[in-house]
Coordinates of C-alpha atoms in Angstrom, one line a residue:
X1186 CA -138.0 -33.8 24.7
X1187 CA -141.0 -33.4 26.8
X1188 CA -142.7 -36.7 28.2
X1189 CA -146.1 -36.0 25.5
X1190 CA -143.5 -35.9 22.8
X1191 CA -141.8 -39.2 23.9
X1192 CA -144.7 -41.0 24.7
X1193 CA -146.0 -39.7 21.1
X1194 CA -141.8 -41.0 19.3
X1195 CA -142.6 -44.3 20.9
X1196 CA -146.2 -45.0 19.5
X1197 CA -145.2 -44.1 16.3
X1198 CA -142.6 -46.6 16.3
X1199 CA -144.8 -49.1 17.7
X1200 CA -147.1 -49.0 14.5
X1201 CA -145.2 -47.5 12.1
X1202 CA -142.3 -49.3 12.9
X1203 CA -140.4 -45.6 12.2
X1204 CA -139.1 -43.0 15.4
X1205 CA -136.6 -41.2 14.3
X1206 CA -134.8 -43.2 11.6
X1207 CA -134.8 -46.2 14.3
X1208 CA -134.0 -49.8 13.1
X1209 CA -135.9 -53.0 14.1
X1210 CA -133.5 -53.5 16.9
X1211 CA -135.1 -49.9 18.7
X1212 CA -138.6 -50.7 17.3
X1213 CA -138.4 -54.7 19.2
X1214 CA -137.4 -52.9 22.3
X1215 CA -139.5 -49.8 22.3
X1216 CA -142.7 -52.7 22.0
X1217 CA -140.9 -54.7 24.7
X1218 CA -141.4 -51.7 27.2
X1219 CA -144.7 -50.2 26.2
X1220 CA -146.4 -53.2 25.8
X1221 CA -144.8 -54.9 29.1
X1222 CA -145.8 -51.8 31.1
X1223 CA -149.4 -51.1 29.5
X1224 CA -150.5 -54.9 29.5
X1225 CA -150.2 -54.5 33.3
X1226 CA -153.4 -52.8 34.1
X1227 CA -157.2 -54.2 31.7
X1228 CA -157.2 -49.6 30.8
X1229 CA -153.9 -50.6 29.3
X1230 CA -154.3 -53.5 27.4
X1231 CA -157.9 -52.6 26.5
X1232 CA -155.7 -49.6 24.9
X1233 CA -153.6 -52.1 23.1
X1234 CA -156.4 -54.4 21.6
X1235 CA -158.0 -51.3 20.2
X1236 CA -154.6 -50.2 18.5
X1237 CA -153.9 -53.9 17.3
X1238 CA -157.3 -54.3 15.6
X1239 CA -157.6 -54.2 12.0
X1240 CA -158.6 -51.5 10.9
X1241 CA -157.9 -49.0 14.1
X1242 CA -160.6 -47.1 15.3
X1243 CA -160.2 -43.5 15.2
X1244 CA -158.4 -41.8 18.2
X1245 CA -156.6 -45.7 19.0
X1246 CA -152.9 -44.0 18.9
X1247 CA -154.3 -41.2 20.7
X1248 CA -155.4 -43.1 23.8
X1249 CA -152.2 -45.1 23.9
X1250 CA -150.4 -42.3 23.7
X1251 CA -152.1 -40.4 26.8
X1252 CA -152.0 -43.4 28.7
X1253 CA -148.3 -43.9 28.4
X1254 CA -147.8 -40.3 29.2
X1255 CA -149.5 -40.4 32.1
X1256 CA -147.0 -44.2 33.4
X1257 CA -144.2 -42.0 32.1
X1258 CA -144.7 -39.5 35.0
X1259 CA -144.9 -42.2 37.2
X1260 CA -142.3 -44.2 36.1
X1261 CA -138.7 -42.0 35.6
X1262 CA -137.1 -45.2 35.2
X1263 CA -139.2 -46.1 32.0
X1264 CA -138.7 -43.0 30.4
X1265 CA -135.4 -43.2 30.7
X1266 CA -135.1 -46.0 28.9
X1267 CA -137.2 -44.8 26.3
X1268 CA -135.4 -42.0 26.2
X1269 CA -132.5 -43.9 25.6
X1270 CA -134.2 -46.5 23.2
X1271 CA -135.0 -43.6 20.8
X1272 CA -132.9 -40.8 20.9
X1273 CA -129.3 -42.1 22.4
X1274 CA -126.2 -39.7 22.3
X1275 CA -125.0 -39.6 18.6
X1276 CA -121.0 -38.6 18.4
X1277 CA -120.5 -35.9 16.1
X1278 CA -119.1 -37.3 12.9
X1279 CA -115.3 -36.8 12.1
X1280 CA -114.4 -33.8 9.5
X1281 CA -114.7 -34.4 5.8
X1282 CA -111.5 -34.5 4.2
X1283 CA -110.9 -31.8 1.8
X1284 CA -112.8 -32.3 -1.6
X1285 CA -110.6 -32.9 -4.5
X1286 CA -112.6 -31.9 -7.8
X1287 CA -111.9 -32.8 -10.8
X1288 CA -113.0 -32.4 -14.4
X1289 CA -113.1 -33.0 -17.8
X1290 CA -112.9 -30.4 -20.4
X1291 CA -112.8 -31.1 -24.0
X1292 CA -111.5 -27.6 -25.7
X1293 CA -109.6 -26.2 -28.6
X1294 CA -110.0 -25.2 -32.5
X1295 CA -111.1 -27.2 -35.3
X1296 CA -107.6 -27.6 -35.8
X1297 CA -106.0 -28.4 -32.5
X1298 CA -108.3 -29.5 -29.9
X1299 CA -107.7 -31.0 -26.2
X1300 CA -109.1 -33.1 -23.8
X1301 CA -108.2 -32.1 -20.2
X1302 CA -108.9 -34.3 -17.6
X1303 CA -107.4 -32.9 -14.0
X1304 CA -104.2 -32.2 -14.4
X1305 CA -103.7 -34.2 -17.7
X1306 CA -103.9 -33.2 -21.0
X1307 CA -104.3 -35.2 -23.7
X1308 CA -104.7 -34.6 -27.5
X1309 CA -108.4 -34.9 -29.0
X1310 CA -107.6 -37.7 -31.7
X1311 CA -110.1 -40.6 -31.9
X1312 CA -107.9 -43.2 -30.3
X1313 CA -108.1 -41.0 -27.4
X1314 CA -111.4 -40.5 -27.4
X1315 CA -112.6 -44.3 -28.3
X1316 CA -110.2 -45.1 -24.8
X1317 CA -112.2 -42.8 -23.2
X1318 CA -115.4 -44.2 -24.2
X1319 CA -114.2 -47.9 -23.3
X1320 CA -113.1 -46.6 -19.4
X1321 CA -116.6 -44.7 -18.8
X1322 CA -118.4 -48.2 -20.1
X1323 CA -116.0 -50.1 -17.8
X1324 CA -116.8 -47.9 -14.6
X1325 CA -119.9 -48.5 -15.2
X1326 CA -120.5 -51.8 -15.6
X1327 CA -117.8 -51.8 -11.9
X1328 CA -120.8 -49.2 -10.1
X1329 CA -123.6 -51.7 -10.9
X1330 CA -122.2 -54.8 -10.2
X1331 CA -121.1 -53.4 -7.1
X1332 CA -124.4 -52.5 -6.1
X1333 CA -125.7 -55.1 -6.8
X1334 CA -123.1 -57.3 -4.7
X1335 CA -124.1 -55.1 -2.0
X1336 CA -127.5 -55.7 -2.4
X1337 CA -126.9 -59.3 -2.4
X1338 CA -125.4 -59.1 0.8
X1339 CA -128.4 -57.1 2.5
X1340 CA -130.9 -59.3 1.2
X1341 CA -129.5 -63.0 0.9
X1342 CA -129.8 -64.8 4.3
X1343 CA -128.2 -68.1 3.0
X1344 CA -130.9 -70.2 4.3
X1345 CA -133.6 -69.3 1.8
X1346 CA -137.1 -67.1 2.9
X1347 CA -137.4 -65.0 5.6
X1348 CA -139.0 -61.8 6.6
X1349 CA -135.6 -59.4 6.2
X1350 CA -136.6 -58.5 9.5
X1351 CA -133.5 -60.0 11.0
X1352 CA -130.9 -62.8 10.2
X1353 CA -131.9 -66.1 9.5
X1354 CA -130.0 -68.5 10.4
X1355 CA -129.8 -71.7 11.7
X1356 CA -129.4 -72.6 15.4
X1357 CA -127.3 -75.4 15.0
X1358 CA -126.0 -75.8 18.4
X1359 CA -127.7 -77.1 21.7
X1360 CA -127.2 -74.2 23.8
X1361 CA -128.2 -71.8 21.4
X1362 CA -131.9 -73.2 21.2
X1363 CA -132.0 -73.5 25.0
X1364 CA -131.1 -69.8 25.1
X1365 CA -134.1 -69.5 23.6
X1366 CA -136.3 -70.5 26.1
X1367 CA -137.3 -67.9 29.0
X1368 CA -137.2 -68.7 32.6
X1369 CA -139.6 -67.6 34.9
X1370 CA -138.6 -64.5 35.9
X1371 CA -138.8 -63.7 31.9
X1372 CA -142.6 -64.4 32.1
X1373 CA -143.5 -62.4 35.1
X1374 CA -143.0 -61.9 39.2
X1375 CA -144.5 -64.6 40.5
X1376 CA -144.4 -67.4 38.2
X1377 CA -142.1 -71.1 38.8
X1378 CA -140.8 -73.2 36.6
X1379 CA -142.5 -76.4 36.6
X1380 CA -141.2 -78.2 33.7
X1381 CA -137.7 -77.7 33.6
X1382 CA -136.2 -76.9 30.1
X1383 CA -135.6 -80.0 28.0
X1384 CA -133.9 -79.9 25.0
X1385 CA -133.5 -82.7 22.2
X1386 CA -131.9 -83.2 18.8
X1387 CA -134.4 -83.5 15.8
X1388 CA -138.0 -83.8 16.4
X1389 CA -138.9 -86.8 18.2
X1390 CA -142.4 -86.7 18.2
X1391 CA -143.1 -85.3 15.0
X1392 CA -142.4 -88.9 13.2
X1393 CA -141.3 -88.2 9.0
X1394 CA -142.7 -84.5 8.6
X1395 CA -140.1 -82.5 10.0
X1396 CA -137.2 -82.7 7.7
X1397 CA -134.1 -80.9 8.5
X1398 CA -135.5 -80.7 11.9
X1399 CA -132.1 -79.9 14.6
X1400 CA -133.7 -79.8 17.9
X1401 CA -137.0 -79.7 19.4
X1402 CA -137.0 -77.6 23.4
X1403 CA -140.0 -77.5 25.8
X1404 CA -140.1 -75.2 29.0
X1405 CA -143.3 -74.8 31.2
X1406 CA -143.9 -72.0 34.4
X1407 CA -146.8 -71.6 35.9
X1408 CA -148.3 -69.2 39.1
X1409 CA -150.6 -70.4 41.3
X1410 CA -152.9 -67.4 42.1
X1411 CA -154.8 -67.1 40.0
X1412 CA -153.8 -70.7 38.1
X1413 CA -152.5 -70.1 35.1
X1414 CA -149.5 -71.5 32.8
X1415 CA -147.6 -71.2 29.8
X1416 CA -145.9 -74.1 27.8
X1417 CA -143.4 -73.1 25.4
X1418 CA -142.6 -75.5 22.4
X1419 CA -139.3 -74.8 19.8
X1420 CA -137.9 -76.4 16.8
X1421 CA -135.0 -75.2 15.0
X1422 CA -134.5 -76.2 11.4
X1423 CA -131.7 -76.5 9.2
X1424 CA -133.3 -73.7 7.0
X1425 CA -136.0 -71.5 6.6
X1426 CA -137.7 -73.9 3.4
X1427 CA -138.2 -76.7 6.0
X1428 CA -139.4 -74.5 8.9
X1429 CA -141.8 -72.7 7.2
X1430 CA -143.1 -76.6 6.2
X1431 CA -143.2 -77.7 9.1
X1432 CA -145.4 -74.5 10.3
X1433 CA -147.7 -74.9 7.3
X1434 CA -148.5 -78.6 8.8
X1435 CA -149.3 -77.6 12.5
X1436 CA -151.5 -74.8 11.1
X1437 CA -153.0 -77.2 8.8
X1438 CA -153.8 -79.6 11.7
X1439 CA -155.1 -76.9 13.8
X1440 CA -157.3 -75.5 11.3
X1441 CA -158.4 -79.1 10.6
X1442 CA -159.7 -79.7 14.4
X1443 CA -162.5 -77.1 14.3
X1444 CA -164.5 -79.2 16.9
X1445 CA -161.7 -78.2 19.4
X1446 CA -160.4 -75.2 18.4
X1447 CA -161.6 -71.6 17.6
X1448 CA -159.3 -69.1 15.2
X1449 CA -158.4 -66.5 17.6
X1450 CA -157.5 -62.6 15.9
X1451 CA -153.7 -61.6 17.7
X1452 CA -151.4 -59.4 16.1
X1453 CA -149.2 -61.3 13.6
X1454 CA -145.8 -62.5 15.1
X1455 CA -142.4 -63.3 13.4
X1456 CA -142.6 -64.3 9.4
X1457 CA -146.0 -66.1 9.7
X1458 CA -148.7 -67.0 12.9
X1459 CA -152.1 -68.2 14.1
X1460 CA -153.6 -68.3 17.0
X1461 CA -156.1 -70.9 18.9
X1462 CA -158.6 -70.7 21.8
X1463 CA -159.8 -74.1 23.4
X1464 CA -162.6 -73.8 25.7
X1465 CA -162.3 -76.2 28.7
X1466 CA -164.5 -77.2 31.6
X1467 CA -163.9 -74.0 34.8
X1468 CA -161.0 -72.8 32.4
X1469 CA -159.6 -71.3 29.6
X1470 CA -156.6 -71.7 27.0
X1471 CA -155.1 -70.2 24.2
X1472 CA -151.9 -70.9 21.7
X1473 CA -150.0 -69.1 19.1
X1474 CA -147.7 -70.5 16.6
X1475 CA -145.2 -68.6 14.6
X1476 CA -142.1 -69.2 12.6
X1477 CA -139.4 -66.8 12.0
X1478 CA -136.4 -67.7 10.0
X1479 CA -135.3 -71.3 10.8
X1480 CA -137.1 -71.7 13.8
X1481 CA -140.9 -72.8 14.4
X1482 CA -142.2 -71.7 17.9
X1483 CA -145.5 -72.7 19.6
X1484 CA -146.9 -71.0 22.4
X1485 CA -149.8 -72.2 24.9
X1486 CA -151.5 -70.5 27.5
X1487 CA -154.1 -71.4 29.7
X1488 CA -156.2 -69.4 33.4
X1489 CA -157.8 -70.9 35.9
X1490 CA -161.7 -69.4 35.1
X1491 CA -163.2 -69.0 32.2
X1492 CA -161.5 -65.4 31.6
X1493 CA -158.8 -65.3 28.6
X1494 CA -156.7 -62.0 27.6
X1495 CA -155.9 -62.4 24.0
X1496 CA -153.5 -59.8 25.1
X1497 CA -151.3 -62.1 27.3
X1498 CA -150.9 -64.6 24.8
X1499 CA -149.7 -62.1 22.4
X1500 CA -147.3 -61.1 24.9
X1501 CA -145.8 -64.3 25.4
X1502 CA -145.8 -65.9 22.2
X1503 CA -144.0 -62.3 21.0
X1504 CA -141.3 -63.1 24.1
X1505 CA -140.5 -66.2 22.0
X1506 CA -140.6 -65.0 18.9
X1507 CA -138.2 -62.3 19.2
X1508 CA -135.8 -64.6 21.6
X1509 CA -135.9 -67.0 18.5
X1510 CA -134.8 -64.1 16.1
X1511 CA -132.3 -62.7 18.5
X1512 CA -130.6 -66.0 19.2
X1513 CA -130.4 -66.0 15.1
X1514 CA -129.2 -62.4 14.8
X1515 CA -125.9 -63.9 17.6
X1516 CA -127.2 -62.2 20.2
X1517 CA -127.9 -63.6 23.8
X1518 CA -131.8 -63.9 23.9
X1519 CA -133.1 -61.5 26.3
X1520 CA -136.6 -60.9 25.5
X1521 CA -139.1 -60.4 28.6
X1522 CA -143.0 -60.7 28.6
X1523 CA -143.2 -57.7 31.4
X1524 CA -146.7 -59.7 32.3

């Protein structure tokens, strides 16, 4: 596979959500390194804005895609792992065992007629035949109650709602939602941690809204040069019903304070999101809220002039998001920025 054709595999997964028969696992970490890499240069993430806006402009994909090719011959490393994002070694898959057909054949006169099934023969009366009748309506009432306990199984997350992107589930123990939060070296080279992580059970400062609530965790890192900082914000819910409440009220509050906030266009994150700029004095800041499964997360982001990357923001509110839905799926959030 050449390095256009990659470069090409990985865009389309990136929109599409589709390379190759890839599942959301491949398509979270294909993002995870395009995105990380291209959002380090204003060509790259002036790329990205154009792709993410609604509708694309013509030729969007196409200037990602050049772009990329071009970090992919500077970067072996990333194409290797794109490489092995997108196309890793399948084993061939074992032999078939050998067929066995069978069939039923119903033969004979007028007189003396059959019904062969395999290796079985059996006379054509009408006892035989109504037993015959009662089996094929008995297999298939088996067929579609299996699938539709299969389907059950795919589809019902036992917490109610969700985007059937992932598990949802609730994080019920504290050192699963402090997984969730990144540490410095998550955001980006440079940054400190200047809050340390702090996780509590319910929602202390949310008063009687947040039913259901299991713990609320805060984490803030900063750089100095130039200032800028992030402030992360988590709650975990007993089920997706009560999160997605407790979303619906922060966005309503939000929305209400229109003399301090401005709706901000990112792309969307997790089940549900919105997005904030507040203009303040020789600065600038931005949040993003988004809930996926169980878990509400809240995202703030602020520089030190008047210069704000809707980009960045989207970067680090989608960190969160997908640490959220990987500490649901029972996996060790590992989810980086790649500022």
């Amino acid at each position: 596979m050449s390095l256009a054709e990659l470069a090409s595999m990985a865009v389309t997964a990136m929109t599409t959500g589709v390379a190759s028969g890839a599942g959301t696992a491949v398509v979270d970490e294909v993002r995870e390194l395009v995105r990380g890499r291209l959002e380090r240069s204003e060509e790259g993430r002036g790329a990205l804005r154009r792709l993410d806006a609604e509708p694309a402009p013509d030729g969007a994909a196409d200037d990602v895609t050049a772009r990329l090719t071009a970090l992919l011959e500077e970067d072996p490393e990333l194409a290797r792992r794109l490489r092995a994002a997108l196309a890793p070694d399948v084993p061939p898959p074992p032999a078939a065992p050998p067929a066995v057909h069978q069939q039923i054949t119903i033969g004979g006169n007028a007189n003396r007629s059959t019904v062969v099934i395999g290796p079985v023969e059996l006379p054509r009366t009408r006892g035989v035949l109504i037993a015959l009748t009662g089996i094929g309506v008995v297999l298939a009432v088996l067929l579609v109650l299996g699938f539709r306990s299969v389907l059950n199984s795919l589809t019902d997350d036992g917490d109610g709602g969700g985007s059937g992107s992932g598990r949802v589930t609730a994080l019920r123990q504290e050192p699963e939602v402090r997984a969730v939060l990144p540490d410095s070296a998550s955001v980006a080279q440079g940054w400190q941690t200047t809050q340390a992580a702090d996780v509590r059970k319910g929602a202390p400062d949310c008063g009687s809204g947040c039913e259901g609530a299991l713990y609320t965790a805060t984490v803030r890192h900063e750089k100095e040069s130039p200032l800028a900082g992030v402030f992360f914000h988590v709650e975990a819910y007993d089920t997706a019903d009560h999160a997605a409440a407790r979303f619906k009220d922060l966005r309503a509050d939000k929305d209400r304070n229109t003399d301090a906030l401005d709706s901000l266009s990112i792309q969307p994150l997790g089940d549900e999101s919105a997005a904030y700029r507040k203009e303040i004095v020789n600065s600038a800041s931005a949040e993003a809220g988004a809930r996926v499964g169980t878990v509400v997360t809240w995202t703030t982001y602020r520089t030190g002039d008047d210069s704000l990357d809707p980009g960045t923001l989207t970067a680090l509110a989608r960190m969160i998001v997908d640490r959220a839905q990987q500490a649901q799926d029972g996996r060790e959030p590992t989810a980086r920025a790649g500022l």
